[in-house]
CSV table of C-alpha atoms in Angstrom, one decimal:
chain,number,residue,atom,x,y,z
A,1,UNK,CA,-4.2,21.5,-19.0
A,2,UNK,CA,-6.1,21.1,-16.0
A,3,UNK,CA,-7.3,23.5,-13.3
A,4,UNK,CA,-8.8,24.5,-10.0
A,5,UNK,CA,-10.7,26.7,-8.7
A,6,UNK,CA,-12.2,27.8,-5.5
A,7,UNK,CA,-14.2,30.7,-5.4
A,8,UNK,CA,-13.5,32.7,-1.7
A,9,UNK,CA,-10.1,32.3,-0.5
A,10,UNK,CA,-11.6,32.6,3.2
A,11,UNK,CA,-15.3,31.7,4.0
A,12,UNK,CA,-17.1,32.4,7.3
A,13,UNK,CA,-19.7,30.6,9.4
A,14,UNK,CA,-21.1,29.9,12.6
A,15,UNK,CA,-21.1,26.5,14.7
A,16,UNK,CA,-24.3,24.5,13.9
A,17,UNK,CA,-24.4,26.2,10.1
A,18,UNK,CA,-23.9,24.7,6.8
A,19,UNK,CA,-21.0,25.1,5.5
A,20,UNK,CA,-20.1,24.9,1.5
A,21,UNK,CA,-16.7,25.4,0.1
A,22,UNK,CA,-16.9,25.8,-4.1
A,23,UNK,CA,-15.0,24.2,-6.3
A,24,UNK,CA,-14.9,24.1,-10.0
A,25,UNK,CA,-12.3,22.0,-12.1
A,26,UNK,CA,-10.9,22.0,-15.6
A,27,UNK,CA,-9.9,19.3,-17.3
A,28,UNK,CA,-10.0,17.6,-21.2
A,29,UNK,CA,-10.8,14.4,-20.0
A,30,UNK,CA,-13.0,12.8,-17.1
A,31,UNK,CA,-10.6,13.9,-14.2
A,32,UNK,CA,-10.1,12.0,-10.6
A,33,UNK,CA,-11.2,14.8,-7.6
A,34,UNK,CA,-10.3,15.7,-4.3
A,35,UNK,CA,-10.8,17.2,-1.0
A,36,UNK,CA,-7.7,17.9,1.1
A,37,UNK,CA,-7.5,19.6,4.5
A,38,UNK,CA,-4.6,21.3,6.3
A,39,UNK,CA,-4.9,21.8,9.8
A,40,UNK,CA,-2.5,24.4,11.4
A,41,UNK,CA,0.7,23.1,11.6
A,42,UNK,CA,0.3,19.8,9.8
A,43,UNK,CA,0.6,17.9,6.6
A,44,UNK,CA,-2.9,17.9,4.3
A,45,UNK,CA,-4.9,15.2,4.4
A,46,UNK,CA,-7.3,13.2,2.6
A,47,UNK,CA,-11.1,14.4,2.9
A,48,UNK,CA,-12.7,12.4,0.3
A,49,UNK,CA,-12.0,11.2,-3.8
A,50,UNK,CA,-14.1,10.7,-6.6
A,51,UNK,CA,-13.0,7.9,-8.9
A,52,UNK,CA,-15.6,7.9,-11.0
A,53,UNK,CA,-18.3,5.4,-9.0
A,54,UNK,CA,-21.2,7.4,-7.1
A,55,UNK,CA,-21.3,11.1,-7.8
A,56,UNK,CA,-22.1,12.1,-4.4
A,57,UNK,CA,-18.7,11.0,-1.9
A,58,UNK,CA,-19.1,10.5,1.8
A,59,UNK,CA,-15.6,11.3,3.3
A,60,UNK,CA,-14.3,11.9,6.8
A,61,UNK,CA,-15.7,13.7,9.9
A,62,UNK,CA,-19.1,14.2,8.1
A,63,UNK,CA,-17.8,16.2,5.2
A,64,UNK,CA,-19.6,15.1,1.5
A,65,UNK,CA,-19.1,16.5,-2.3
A,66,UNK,CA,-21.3,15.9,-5.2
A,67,UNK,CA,-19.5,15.8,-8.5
A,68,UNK,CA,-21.6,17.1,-10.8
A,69,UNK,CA,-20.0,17.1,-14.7
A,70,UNK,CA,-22.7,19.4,-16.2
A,71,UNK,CA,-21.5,22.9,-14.0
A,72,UNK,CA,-17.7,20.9,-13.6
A,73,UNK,CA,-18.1,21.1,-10.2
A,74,UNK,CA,-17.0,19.4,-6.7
A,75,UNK,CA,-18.4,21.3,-4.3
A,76,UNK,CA,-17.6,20.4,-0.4
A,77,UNK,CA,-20.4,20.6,2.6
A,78,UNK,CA,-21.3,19.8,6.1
A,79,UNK,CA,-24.5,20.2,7.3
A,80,UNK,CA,-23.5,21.7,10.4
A,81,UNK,CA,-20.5,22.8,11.3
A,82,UNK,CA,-17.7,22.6,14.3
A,83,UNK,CA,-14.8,24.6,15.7
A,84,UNK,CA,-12.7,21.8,14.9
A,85,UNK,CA,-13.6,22.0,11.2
A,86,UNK,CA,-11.6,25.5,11.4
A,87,UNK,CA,-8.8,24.6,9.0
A,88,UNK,CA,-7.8,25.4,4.8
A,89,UNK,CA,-9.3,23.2,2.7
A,90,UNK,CA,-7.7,22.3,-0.8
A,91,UNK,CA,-9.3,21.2,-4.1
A,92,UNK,CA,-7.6,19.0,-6.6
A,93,UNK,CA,-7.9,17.5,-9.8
A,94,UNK,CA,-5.4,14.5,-11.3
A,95,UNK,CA,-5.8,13.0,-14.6
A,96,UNK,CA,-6.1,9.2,-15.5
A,97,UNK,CA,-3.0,9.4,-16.8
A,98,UNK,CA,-0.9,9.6,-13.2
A,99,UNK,CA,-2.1,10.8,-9.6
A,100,UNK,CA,-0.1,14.0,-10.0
A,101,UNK,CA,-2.3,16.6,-8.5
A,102,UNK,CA,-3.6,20.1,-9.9
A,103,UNK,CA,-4.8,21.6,-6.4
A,104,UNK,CA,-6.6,25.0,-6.5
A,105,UNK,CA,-5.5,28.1,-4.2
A,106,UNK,CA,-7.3,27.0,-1.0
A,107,UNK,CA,-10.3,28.2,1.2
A,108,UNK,CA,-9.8,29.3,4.5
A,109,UNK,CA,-12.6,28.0,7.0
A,110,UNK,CA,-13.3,30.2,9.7
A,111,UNK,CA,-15.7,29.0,12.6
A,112,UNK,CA,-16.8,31.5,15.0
A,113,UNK,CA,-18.9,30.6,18.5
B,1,UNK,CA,2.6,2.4,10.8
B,2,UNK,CA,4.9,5.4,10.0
B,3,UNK,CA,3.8,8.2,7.8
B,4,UNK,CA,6.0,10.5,5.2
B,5,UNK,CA,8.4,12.2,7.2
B,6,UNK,CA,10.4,15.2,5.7
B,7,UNK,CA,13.5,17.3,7.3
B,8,UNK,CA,14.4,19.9,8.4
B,9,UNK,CA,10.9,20.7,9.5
B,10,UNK,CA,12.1,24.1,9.4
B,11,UNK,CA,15.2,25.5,7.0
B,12,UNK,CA,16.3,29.3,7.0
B,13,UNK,CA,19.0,30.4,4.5
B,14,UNK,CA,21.3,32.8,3.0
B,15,UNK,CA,20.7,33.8,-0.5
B,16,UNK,CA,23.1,32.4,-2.7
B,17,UNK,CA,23.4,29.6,-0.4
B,18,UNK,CA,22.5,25.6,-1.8
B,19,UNK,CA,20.1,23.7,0.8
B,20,UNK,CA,18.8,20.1,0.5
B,21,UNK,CA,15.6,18.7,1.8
B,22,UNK,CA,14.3,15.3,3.0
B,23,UNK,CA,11.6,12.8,2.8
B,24,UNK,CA,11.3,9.6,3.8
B,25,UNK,CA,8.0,8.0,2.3
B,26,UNK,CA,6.0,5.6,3.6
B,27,UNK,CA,7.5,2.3,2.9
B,28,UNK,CA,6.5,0.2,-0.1
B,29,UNK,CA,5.4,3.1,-2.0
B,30,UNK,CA,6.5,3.6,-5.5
B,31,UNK,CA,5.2,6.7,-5.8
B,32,UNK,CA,7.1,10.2,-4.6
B,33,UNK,CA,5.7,13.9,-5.1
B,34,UNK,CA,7.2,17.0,-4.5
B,35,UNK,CA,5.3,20.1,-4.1
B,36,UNK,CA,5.4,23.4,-2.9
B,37,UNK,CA,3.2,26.4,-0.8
B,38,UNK,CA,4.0,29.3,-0.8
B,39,UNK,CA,2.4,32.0,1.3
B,40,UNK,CA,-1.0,32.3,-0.1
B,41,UNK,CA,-1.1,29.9,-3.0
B,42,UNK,CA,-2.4,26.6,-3.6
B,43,UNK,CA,0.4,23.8,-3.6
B,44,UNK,CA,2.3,24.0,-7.1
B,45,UNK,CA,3.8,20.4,-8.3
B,46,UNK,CA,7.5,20.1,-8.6
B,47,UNK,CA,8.2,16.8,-9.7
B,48,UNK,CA,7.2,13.3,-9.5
B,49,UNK,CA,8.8,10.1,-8.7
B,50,UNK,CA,7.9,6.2,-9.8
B,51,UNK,CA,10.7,4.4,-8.2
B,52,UNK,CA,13.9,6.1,-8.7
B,53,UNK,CA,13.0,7.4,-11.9
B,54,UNK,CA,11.2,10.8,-13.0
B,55,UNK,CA,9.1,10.8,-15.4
B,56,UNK,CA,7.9,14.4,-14.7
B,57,UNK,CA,10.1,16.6,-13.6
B,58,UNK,CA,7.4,19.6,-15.2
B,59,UNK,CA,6.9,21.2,-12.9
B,60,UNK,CA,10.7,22.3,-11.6
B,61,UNK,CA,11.0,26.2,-11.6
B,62,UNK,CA,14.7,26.4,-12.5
B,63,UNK,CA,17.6,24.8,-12.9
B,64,UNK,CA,18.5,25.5,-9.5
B,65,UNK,CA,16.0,22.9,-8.8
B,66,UNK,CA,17.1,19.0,-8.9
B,67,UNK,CA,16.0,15.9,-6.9
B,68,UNK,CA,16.6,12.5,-6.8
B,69,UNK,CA,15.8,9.6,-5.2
B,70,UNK,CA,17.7,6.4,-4.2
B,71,UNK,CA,16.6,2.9,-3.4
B,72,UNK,CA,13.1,3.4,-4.6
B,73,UNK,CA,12.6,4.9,-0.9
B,74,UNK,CA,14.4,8.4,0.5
B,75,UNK,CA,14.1,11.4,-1.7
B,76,UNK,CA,15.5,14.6,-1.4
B,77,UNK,CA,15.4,18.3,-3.1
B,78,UNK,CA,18.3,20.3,-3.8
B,79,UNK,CA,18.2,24.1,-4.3
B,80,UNK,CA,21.5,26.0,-5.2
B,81,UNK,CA,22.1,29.4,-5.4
B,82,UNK,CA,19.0,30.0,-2.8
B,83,UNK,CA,16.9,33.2,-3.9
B,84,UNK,CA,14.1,34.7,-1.8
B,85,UNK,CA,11.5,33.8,-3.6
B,86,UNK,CA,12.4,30.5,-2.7
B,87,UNK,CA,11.0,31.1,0.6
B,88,UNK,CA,7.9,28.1,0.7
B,89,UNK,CA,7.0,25.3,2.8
B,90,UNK,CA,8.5,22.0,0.5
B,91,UNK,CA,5.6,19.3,1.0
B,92,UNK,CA,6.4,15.8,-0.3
B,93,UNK,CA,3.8,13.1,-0.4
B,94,UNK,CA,4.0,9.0,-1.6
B,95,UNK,CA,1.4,6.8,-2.9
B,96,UNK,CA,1.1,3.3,-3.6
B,97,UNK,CA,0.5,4.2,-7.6
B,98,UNK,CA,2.3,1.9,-9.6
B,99,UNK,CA,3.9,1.5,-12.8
B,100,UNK,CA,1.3,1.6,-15.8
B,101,UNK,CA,-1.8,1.9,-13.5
B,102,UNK,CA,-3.9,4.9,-13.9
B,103,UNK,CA,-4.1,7.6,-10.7
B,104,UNK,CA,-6.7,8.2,-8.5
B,105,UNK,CA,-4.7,6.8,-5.7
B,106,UNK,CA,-4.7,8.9,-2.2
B,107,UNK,CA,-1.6,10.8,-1.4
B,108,UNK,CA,0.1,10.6,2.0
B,109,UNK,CA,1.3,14.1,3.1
B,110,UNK,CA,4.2,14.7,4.9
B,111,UNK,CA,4.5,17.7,7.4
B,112,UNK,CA,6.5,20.0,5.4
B,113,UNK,CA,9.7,21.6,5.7
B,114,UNK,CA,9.5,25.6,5.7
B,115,UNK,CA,12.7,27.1,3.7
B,116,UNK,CA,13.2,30.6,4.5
B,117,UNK,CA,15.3,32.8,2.5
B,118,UNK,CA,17.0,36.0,4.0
């Protein structure tokens, strides 16, 4: 069975600092990751994927995650954060077999002035 | 074009009560997911569509719980006998997944529809 988790269920940073949201992933076989992010009041979506190609992914609004097999991790960062950034971000995992998603409990990001 | 939409957006209920939820993917995808949030917790897979057929329906709490969907397009969630811990936001998301074809594909979101159970 797979699983997620995100170590911090809320993480705190200024404007202008780096910001890095953990996530480490269970799974028996080579699993597909994401990055989701909910902003108040709306529907999650889609950060940035690994499929299996380059182990570090660029995604939207200058957000990256390194996939790295050897700790089982897909950690998220952003060299330098925004108030707009201020939002919960979600970490899944789906197998090969179908896209159904494993998604861990969620990091709140708070960004402060 | 038009994303997943999903009503009520918001749903409250008397216990005991049944109560049936909406989406509407986005069109041409074979691929439906329900999921659900509740306060505090990451979202916890219900049940999964590929047409109008569920292969996985796993993730269903109870047998309160059923869905269906009809013309390999609307979908909706039915809950009878409502209990409170019920009380979730019901997030339903498509794909373009299909048939045979391994995952990895990116799942559209709808906005939700909060159930509240009093």
């Amino acid at each position: 069975a797979q699983s997620v988790t995100q170590l911090g269920s809320h993480v705190s940073v200024s404007e202008g600092a780096l910001v890095l949201l953990r996530c480490n992933y269970s799974s028996s076989v080579p699993p597909y990751l994401f990055w989701y992010v909910q902003y108040p009041n709306q529907g999650l979506q889609l950060l940035l994927k690994y499929t299996s190609a380059a182990t570090l992914v660029k995604g939207i609004n200058g957000f990256e995650a390194e996939f790295k097999k050897s700790e089982t991790s897909f950690h998220l960062t952003k060299p330098s954060a925004h108030m707009r950034d201020a939002a919960e971000y979600f970490c899944a995992v789906s197998d090969r077999g179908y896209s159904t998603l494993t998604f861990g409990k969620g990091t709140m990001l708070l960004v402060s002035p | 074009g038009a994303g997943v939409s999903q009503s009520p957006s918001n749903k409250v209920t008397e216990k005991g009560k049944d109560v049936e939820l909406r989406c509407d993917p986005i069109s041409g995808h074979t691929a439906l997911y329900w999921y659900r949030q509740r306060l505090g917790q990451g979202l916890e897979f219900l049940i999964y569509f590929q047409g109008n057929s569920a292969p996985d329906k796993s993730g269903l709490p109870s047998d309160r719980f059923s869905a269906e969907r009809t013309g390999e397009s609307v979908s909706t969630l039915t809950i009878q006998r409502t209990q409170q811990e019920d009380s979730a936001v019901y997030l339903c998301a498509s794909s373009e997944e299909g048939r045979g074809l391994a995952g990895g594909y990116e799942q559209y979101f709808g906005p939700g529809t909060r159930l509240t159970v009093t």
